[in-house]
PDB file of C-alpha atoms in Angstrom:
ATOM      1  CA  GLY A 264     101.461 128.537  81.053  1.00 64.00           C
ATOM      2  CA  ALA A 265     100.275 124.644  79.815  1.00 78.00           C
ATOM      3  CA  VAL A 266      98.431 122.966  82.131  1.00 90.00           C
ATOM      4  CA  VAL A 267      98.993 118.611  82.736  1.00 94.00           C
ATOM      5  CA  SER A 268      97.001 116.710  85.450  1.00 96.00           C
ATOM      6  CA  GLN A 269      97.589 113.663  86.880  1.00 97.00           C
ATOM      7  CA  HIS A 270      94.965 111.279  87.895  1.00 97.00           C
ATOM      8  CA  PRO A 271      94.854 109.728  90.672  1.00 97.00           C
ATOM      9  CA  SER A 272      97.049 111.936  93.179  1.00 96.00           C
ATOM     10  CA  ARG A 273      96.738 109.668  95.663  1.00 97.00           C
ATOM     11  CA  VAL A 274      96.697 105.674  95.542  1.00 97.00           C
ATOM     12  CA  ILE A 275      97.067 102.314  97.660  1.00 97.00           C
ATOM     13  CA  CYS A 276      96.817  98.674  96.100  1.00 96.00           C
ATOM     14  CA  LYS A 277      97.786  96.079  97.827  1.00 96.00           C
ATOM     15  CA  SER A 278     100.868  94.043  96.903  1.00 97.00           C
ATOM     16  CA  GLY A 279      99.973  91.591  92.931  1.00 97.00           C
ATOM     17  CA  THR A 280      97.522  93.789  91.156  1.00 97.00           C
ATOM     18  CA  SER A 281      98.007  96.299  88.772  1.00 97.00           C
ATOM     19  CA  VAL A 282      97.505 101.060  89.008  1.00 97.00           C
ATOM     20  CA  LYS A 283      96.866 103.204  86.118  1.00 97.00           C
ATOM     21  CA  ILE A 284      97.875 106.172  86.204  1.00 98.00           C
ATOM     22  CA  GLU A 285      97.020 108.957  83.881  1.00 97.00           C
ATOM     23  CA  CYS A 286      98.582 112.159  82.234  1.00 96.00           C
ATOM     24  CA  ARG A 287      96.674 114.718  80.626  1.00 95.00           C
ATOM     25  CA  SER A 288      97.374 117.825  78.677  1.00 93.00           C
ATOM     26  CA  LEU A 289      94.661 120.088  79.141  1.00 92.00           C
ATOM     27  CA  ASP A 290      95.423 122.926  77.329  1.00 88.00           C
ATOM     28  CA  PHE A 291      97.788 121.376  74.165  1.00 87.00           C
ATOM     29  CA  GLN A 292      98.373 118.670  72.388  1.00 88.00           C
ATOM     30  CA  ALA A 293     101.500 116.874  73.404  1.00 85.00           C
ATOM     31  CA  THR A 294     102.791 114.845  71.087  1.00 81.00           C
ATOM     32  CA  THR A 295     105.991 113.499  73.121  1.00 87.00           C
ATOM     33  CA  MET A 296     105.216 113.025  77.538  1.00 92.00           C
ATOM     34  CA  PHE A 297     107.542 111.937  79.968  1.00 94.00           C
ATOM     35  CA  TRP A 298     106.878 109.778  83.123  1.00 96.00           C
ATOM     36  CA  TYR A 299     109.585 110.256  85.836  1.00 96.00           C
ATOM     37  CA  ARG A 300     109.913 108.498  89.392  1.00 97.00           C
ATOM     38  CA  GLN A 301     110.561 110.449  92.349  1.00 96.00           C
ATOM     39  CA  PHE A 302     111.869 108.102  95.205  1.00 94.00           C
ATOM     40  CA  PRO A 303     111.807 109.854  99.343  1.00 90.00           C
ATOM     41  CA  LYS A 304     114.591 113.020  98.981  1.00 88.00           C
ATOM     42  CA  LYS A 305     115.739 111.827  95.815  1.00 91.00           C
ATOM     43  CA  SER A 306     115.832 113.497  92.512  1.00 91.00           C
ATOM     44  CA  LEU A 307     113.373 112.700  89.651  1.00 93.00           C
ATOM     45  CA  MET A 308     114.704 109.855  87.221  1.00 94.00           C
ATOM     46  CA  LEU A 309     113.388 109.914  84.039  1.00 94.00           C
ATOM     47  CA  MET A 310     111.699 106.526  83.037  1.00 96.00           C
ATOM     48  CA  ALA A 311     110.837 106.474  79.819  1.00 95.00           C
ATOM     49  CA  THR A 312     109.803 108.126  76.545  1.00 92.00           C
ATOM     50  CA  SER A 313     105.569 108.291  75.369  1.00 90.00           C
ATOM     51  CA  ASN A 314     105.059 109.734  71.459  1.00 87.00           C
ATOM     52  CA  GLU A 315     102.102 109.637  70.616  1.00 83.00           C
ATOM     53  CA  GLY A 316     101.121 107.217  68.171  1.00 82.00           C
ATOM     54  CA  SER A 317     104.370 104.688  68.744  1.00 85.00           C
ATOM     55  CA  LYS A 318     105.853 102.242  71.455  1.00 88.00           C
ATOM     56  CA  ALA A 319     107.510 103.849  74.238  1.00 92.00           C
ATOM     57  CA  THR A 320     111.043 104.379  74.895  1.00 93.00           C
ATOM     58  CA  TYR A 321     112.429 103.048  77.838  1.00 95.00           C
ATOM     59  CA  GLU A 322     115.560 103.764  79.861  1.00 94.00           C
ATOM     60  CA  GLN A 323     117.825 101.420  80.935  1.00 94.00           C
ATOM     61  CA  GLY A 324     117.078  99.252  84.281  1.00 94.00           C
ATOM     62  CA  VAL A 325     113.436 100.455  83.597  1.00 95.00           C
ATOM     63  CA  GLU A 326     111.701  97.186  82.870  1.00 94.00           C
ATOM     64  CA  LYS A 327     108.294  97.868  79.685  1.00 93.00           C
ATOM     65  CA  ASP A 328     106.908  94.476  80.826  1.00 95.00           C
ATOM     66  CA  LYS A 329     106.141  95.876  84.567  1.00 96.00           C
ATOM     67  CA  PHE A 330     105.281 100.065  83.687  1.00 97.00           C
ATOM     68  CA  LEU A 331     103.417  99.740  80.348  1.00 96.00           C
ATOM     69  CA  ILE A 332     102.569 103.259  78.268  1.00 95.00           C
ATOM     70  CA  ASN A 333     100.177 104.162  76.616  1.00 91.00           C
ATOM     71  CA  HIS A 334      99.855 107.053  74.611  1.00 89.00           C
ATOM     72  CA  ALA A 335      96.871 106.744  72.345  1.00 82.00           C
ATOM     73  CA  SER A 336      96.197 110.563  72.143  1.00 89.00           C
ATOM     74  CA  LEU A 337      98.161 113.975  71.736  1.00 88.00           C
ATOM     75  CA  THR A 338      95.937 114.368  75.560  1.00 92.00           C
ATOM     76  CA  LEU A 339      96.391 111.986  77.373  1.00 93.00           C
ATOM     77  CA  SER A 340      99.157 109.072  78.462  1.00 94.00           C
ATOM     78  CA  THR A 341      98.483 106.182  80.584  1.00 96.00           C
ATOM     79  CA  LEU A 342     101.343 104.516  83.341  1.00 97.00           C
ATOM     80  CA  THR A 343      99.959 100.472  84.391  1.00 97.00           C
ATOM     81  CA  VAL A 344     102.343  99.230  86.860  1.00 97.00           C
ATOM     82  CA  THR A 345     101.418  95.789  86.840  1.00 97.00           C
ATOM     83  CA  SER A 346     102.177  93.434  89.422  1.00 96.00           C
ATOM     84  CA  ALA A 347     102.877  95.713  92.011  1.00 96.00           C
ATOM     85  CA  HIS A 348     104.985  95.543  94.958  1.00 96.00           C
ATOM     86  CA  PRO A 349     105.728  97.976  97.526  1.00 96.00           C
ATOM     87  CA  GLU A 350     109.348  98.316  95.951  1.00 96.00           C
ATOM     88  CA  ASP A 351     107.387 100.552  93.611  1.00 96.00           C
ATOM     89  CA  SER A 352     106.025 102.880  95.882  1.00 97.00           C
ATOM     90  CA  SER A 353     107.196 106.272  95.116  1.00 97.00           C
ATOM     91  CA  PHE A 354     105.942 109.057  93.403  1.00 97.00           C
ATOM     92  CA  TYR A 355     105.580 108.867  89.592  1.00 98.00           C
ATOM     93  CA  ILE A 356     105.240 112.182  88.020  1.00 97.00           C
ATOM     94  CA  CYS A 357     104.071 112.930  84.286  1.00 97.00           C
ATOM     95  CA  SER A 358     105.508 115.938  81.699  1.00 94.00           C
ATOM     96  CA  ALA A 359     104.806 116.878  78.143  1.00 91.00           C
ATOM     97  CA  THR A 360     106.620 119.157  76.028  1.00 86.00           C
ATOM     98  CA  HIS A 361     104.767 121.991  74.560  1.00 78.00           C
ATOM     99  CA  PRO A 362     106.357 124.450  72.292  1.00 71.00           C
ATOM    100  CA  ALA A 363     107.479 128.274  73.120  1.00 67.00           C
ATOM    101  CA  GLY A 364     109.280 130.604  70.737  1.00 60.00           C
ATOM    102  CA  GLY A 365     110.634 127.223  68.653  1.00 62.00           C
ATOM    103  CA  VAL A 366     112.224 125.815  71.687  1.00 68.00           C
ATOM    104  CA  TYR A 367     110.287 123.499  73.725  1.00 75.00           C
ATOM    105  CA  GLU A 368     109.012 123.455  77.076  1.00 80.00           C
ATOM    106  CA  GLN A 369     108.120 120.799  79.775  1.00 86.00           C
ATOM    107  CA  TYR A 370     105.315 121.113  81.964  1.00 90.00           C
ATOM    108  CA  PHE A 371     104.535 118.582  84.771  1.00 94.00           C
ATOM    109  CA  GLY A 372     101.560 117.036  86.533  1.00 96.00           C
ATOM    110  CA  PRO A 373     100.919 117.003  90.404  1.00 96.00           C
ATOM    111  CA  GLY A 374     102.349 113.733  90.211  1.00 97.00           C
ATOM    112  CA  THR A 375     100.807 110.268  91.607  1.00 97.00           C
ATOM    113  CA  ARG A 376     101.725 109.308  94.787  1.00 97.00           C
ATOM    114  CA  LEU A 377     101.578 105.124  94.735  1.00 97.00           C
ATOM    115  CA  THR A 378     101.740 103.208  98.458  1.00 97.00           C
ATOM    116  CA  VAL A 379     102.195  99.252  97.708  1.00 97.00           C
ATOM    117  CA  THR A 380     101.376  97.637 100.232  1.00 96.00           C
TER     118      THR A 380
ATOM    119  CA  ASP B 257     123.934 115.727  77.927  1.00 54.00           C
ATOM    120  CA  ALA B 258     126.537 118.628  79.566  1.00 57.00           C
ATOM    121  CA  LYS B 259     125.824 118.301  83.077  1.00 86.00           C
ATOM    122  CA  THR B 260     125.273 120.873  85.589  1.00 94.00           C
ATOM    123  CA  THR B 261     126.630 121.322  89.146  1.00 95.00           C
ATOM    124  CA  GLN B 262     124.319 123.769  92.201  1.00 97.00           C
ATOM    125  CA  PRO B 263     125.071 124.039  95.946  1.00 97.00           C
ATOM    126  CA  PRO B 264     123.091 121.843  97.548  1.00 96.00           C
ATOM    127  CA  SER B 265     121.293 124.134  99.397  1.00 97.00           C
ATOM    128  CA  MET B 266     121.122 128.526 100.438  1.00 98.00           C
ATOM    129  CA  ASP B 267     119.140 131.124 102.655  1.00 97.00           C
ATOM    130  CA  CYS B 268     116.849 134.038 101.672  1.00 96.00           C
ATOM    131  CA  ALA B 269     115.229 136.394 103.370  1.00 97.00           C
ATOM    132  CA  GLU B 270     112.575 137.505 102.700  1.00 97.00           C
ATOM    133  CA  GLY B 271     111.830 140.557  99.768  1.00 97.00           C
ATOM    134  CA  ARG B 272     115.360 139.991  98.953  1.00 97.00           C
ATOM    135  CA  ALA B 273     116.851 138.882  95.875  1.00 97.00           C
ATOM    136  CA  ALA B 274     117.574 135.265  95.826  1.00 98.00           C
ATOM    137  CA  ASN B 275     120.385 134.642  93.526  1.00 98.00           C
ATOM    138  CA  LEU B 276     121.018 130.362  92.217  1.00 98.00           C
ATOM    139  CA  PRO B 277     124.288 129.294  90.936  1.00 98.00           C
ATOM    140  CA  CYS B 278     124.548 127.094  88.556  1.00 97.00           C
ATOM    141  CA  ASN B 279     127.867 125.707  86.724  1.00 97.00           C
ATOM    142  CA  HIS B 280     127.861 123.854  82.802  1.00 95.00           C
ATOM    143  CA  SER B 281     131.108 124.468  81.823  1.00 93.00           C
ATOM    144  CA  THR B 282     130.107 121.274  79.559  1.00 91.00           C
ATOM    145  CA  ILE B 283     127.840 122.863  77.542  1.00 91.00           C
ATOM    146  CA  SER B 284     127.331 122.577  74.355  1.00 88.00           C
ATOM    147  CA  GLY B 285     126.405 125.252  71.733  1.00 87.00           C
ATOM    148  CA  ASN B 286     123.062 124.220  70.903  1.00 85.00           C
ATOM    149  CA  GLU B 287     122.272 122.992  74.808  1.00 89.00           C
ATOM    150  CA  TYR B 288     119.893 125.304  76.860  1.00 90.00           C
ATOM    151  CA  VAL B 289     119.917 126.162  79.638  1.00 94.00           C
ATOM    152  CA  TYR B 290     116.450 125.581  81.108  1.00 93.00           C
ATOM    153  CA  TRP B 291     115.501 126.028  85.167  1.00 95.00           C
ATOM    154  CA  TYR B 292     112.795 124.590  87.256  1.00 95.00           C
ATOM    155  CA  ARG B 293     111.952 124.009  90.589  1.00 97.00           C
ATOM    156  CA  GLN B 294     110.308 121.790  92.838  1.00 96.00           C
ATOM    157  CA  ILE B 295     108.289 122.392  95.752  1.00 95.00           C
ATOM    158  CA  HIS B 296     107.712 119.661  98.503  1.00 90.00           C
ATOM    159  CA  SER B 297     105.414 116.664  97.423  1.00 87.00           C
ATOM    160  CA  GLN B 298     104.571 118.463  93.931  1.00 93.00           C
ATOM    161  CA  GLY B 299     105.344 118.174  90.106  1.00 94.00           C
ATOM    162  CA  PRO B 300     108.133 120.567  88.614  1.00 94.00           C
ATOM    163  CA  GLN B 301     107.451 123.859  87.706  1.00 93.00           C
ATOM    164  CA  TYR B 302     108.682 125.604  84.651  1.00 90.00           C
ATOM    165  CA  ILE B 303     110.438 128.146  85.502  1.00 94.00           C
ATOM    166  CA  ILE B 304     112.477 129.899  82.551  1.00 93.00           C
ATOM    167  CA  HIS B 305     115.323 128.800  79.980  1.00 92.00           C
ATOM    168  CA  GLY B 306     118.364 131.053  77.477  1.00 93.00           C
ATOM    169  CA  LEU B 307     120.365 129.690  75.118  1.00 93.00           C
ATOM    170  CA  LYS B 308     123.273 132.607  75.633  1.00 92.00           C
ATOM    171  CA  ASN B 309     121.391 136.132  75.695  1.00 91.00           C
ATOM    172  CA  ASN B 310     120.257 137.036  79.737  1.00 95.00           C
ATOM    173  CA  GLU B 311     116.434 136.555  79.682  1.00 96.00           C
ATOM    174  CA  THR B 312     113.211 137.069  81.777  1.00 97.00           C
ATOM    175  CA  ASN B 313     110.049 136.515  82.751  1.00 95.00           C
ATOM    176  CA  GLU B 314     107.221 137.299  85.333  1.00 94.00           C
ATOM    177  CA  MET B 315     108.828 134.732  87.310  1.00 94.00           C
ATOM    178  CA  ALA B 316     112.499 135.377  86.528  1.00 97.00           C
ATOM    179  CA  SER B 317     115.783 136.917  85.839  1.00 98.00           C
ATOM    180  CA  LEU B 318     118.427 134.412  84.087  1.00 98.00           C
ATOM    181  CA  ILE B 319     121.959 135.836  83.720  1.00 98.00           C
ATOM    182  CA  ILE B 320     124.580 133.527  81.487  1.00 97.00           C
ATOM    183  CA  THR B 321     128.337 134.157  81.105  1.00 96.00           C
ATOM    184  CA  GLU B 322     129.422 135.208  77.308  1.00 95.00           C
ATOM    185  CA  ASP B 323     131.461 132.129  78.258  1.00 95.00           C
ATOM    186  CA  ARG B 324     128.517 130.009  78.735  1.00 95.00           C
ATOM    187  CA  LYS B 325     129.249 128.029  81.199  1.00 95.00           C
ATOM    188  CA  SER B 326     127.747 129.111  84.521  1.00 96.00           C
ATOM    189  CA  SER B 327     124.683 130.693  84.571  1.00 97.00           C
ATOM    190  CA  THR B 328     122.666 132.229  87.766  1.00 98.00           C
ATOM    191  CA  LEU B 329     118.500 132.408  88.316  1.00 98.00           C
ATOM    192  CA  ILE B 330     117.053 135.367  89.730  1.00 98.00           C
ATOM    193  CA  LEU B 331     114.128 135.591  92.107  1.00 98.00           C
ATOM    194  CA  PRO B 332     113.378 139.452  92.358  1.00 97.00           C
ATOM    195  CA  HIS B 333     111.678 139.578  95.977  1.00 96.00           C
ATOM    196  CA  ALA B 334     112.158 136.041  97.608  1.00 97.00           C
ATOM    197  CA  THR B 335     108.879 135.057  98.958  1.00 97.00           C
ATOM    198  CA  LEU B 336     108.638 132.298 101.360  1.00 97.00           C
ATOM    199  CA  ARG B 337     106.037 130.352  98.982  1.00 96.00           C
ATOM    200  CA  ASP B 338     109.486 130.007  96.872  1.00 97.00           C
ATOM    201  CA  THR B 339     111.208 127.890  99.292  1.00 98.00           C
ATOM    202  CA  ALA B 340     111.692 124.781  96.889  1.00 97.00           C
ATOM    203  CA  VAL B 341     114.722 122.752  94.918  1.00 97.00           C
ATOM    204  CA  TYR B 342     115.709 124.577  92.033  1.00 98.00           C
ATOM    205  CA  TYR B 343     117.286 122.798  89.369  1.00 97.00           C
ATOM    206  CA  CYS B 344     119.879 124.131  86.637  1.00 96.00           C
ATOM    207  CA  ILE B 345     119.469 121.651  83.067  1.00 94.00           C
ATOM    208  CA  ALA B 346     121.329 121.766  80.533  1.00 91.00           C
ATOM    209  CA  GLU B 347     119.618 120.543  77.446  1.00 86.00           C
ATOM    210  CA  GLY B 348     119.227 121.280  73.601  1.00 77.00           C
ATOM    211  CA  GLY B 349     115.205 121.881  73.000  1.00 67.00           C
ATOM    212  CA  GLY B 350     114.233 119.777  70.605  1.00 68.00           C
ATOM    213  CA  SER B 351     110.269 118.064  71.401  1.00 62.00           C
ATOM    214  CA  ASN B 352     112.306 114.556  72.541  1.00 66.00           C
ATOM    215  CA  TYR B 353     114.529 116.226  74.987  1.00 76.00           C
ATOM    216  CA  LYS B 354     114.996 114.635  78.104  1.00 81.00           C
ATOM    217  CA  LEU B 355     115.556 116.405  81.072  1.00 86.00           C
ATOM    218  CA  THR B 356     118.033 114.938  83.338  1.00 87.00           C
ATOM    219  CA  PHE B 357     117.498 116.381  87.164  1.00 90.00           C
ATOM    220  CA  GLY B 358     120.345 115.916  89.391  1.00 90.00           C
ATOM    221  CA  LYS B 359     120.220 117.472  92.940  1.00 91.00           C
ATOM    222  CA  GLY B 360     119.709 120.748  93.084  1.00 95.00           C
ATOM    223  CA  THR B 361     119.495 123.816  95.150  1.00 97.00           C
ATOM    224  CA  LEU B 362     116.821 123.215  98.281  1.00 97.00           C
ATOM    225  CA  LEU B 363     116.204 127.074  98.613  1.00 98.00           C
ATOM    226  CA  THR B 364     114.882 128.005 101.742  1.00 98.00           C
ATOM    227  CA  VAL B 365     113.241 131.614 101.886  1.00 98.00           C
ATOM    228  CA  ASN B 366     113.267 132.432 105.664  1.00 97.00           C
ATOM    229  CA  PRO B 367     110.792 135.334 107.316  1.00 96.00           C
TER     230      PRO B 367
END
């Protein structure tokens, strides 16, 4: 199946700093990528939809100025958590859609564990 | 989005078939049934999807009732590595479709 990577897999940062997470589709071009967040023992929550070459669409309640998303190419989307605070500590997961038989399947990255101290 | 309901947990013996049910009684005609699973601390993994016909791939089989109000994911020979949370999602199939994850079913495969 299609492969999506994320970097870094784990990051620890101090409160007030910014962290960038990269999401890459390795063997296919992804017009659309998604960013999710998952708190411990909770389900995935969609944060935003990222389309190549255009502004991301954020879900209700997600601050676009805090979670900056850039989708500059068909294989790379980045999420920057600006001025991170301890409550931003979470598991961040990206996905990319891949067409298969007329239907799009979403392939997920392995996730990035962010800890803000 | 159609809402799905799944049992919170299930157990299965290693080597036996695991049958995971899902109700999606409000699914609309153009929505597919997708199944994903998430092994602890990993990103979700796509398993299978279907519209109205039964589907089978190398991972699993998907049985969809004729009225499309429910479906069953079948792992024919469960292994310990199949222990995961399984999510059933009803959604359209376009490139911008958004997956809404519920709580899923925690399948525990026991030795």
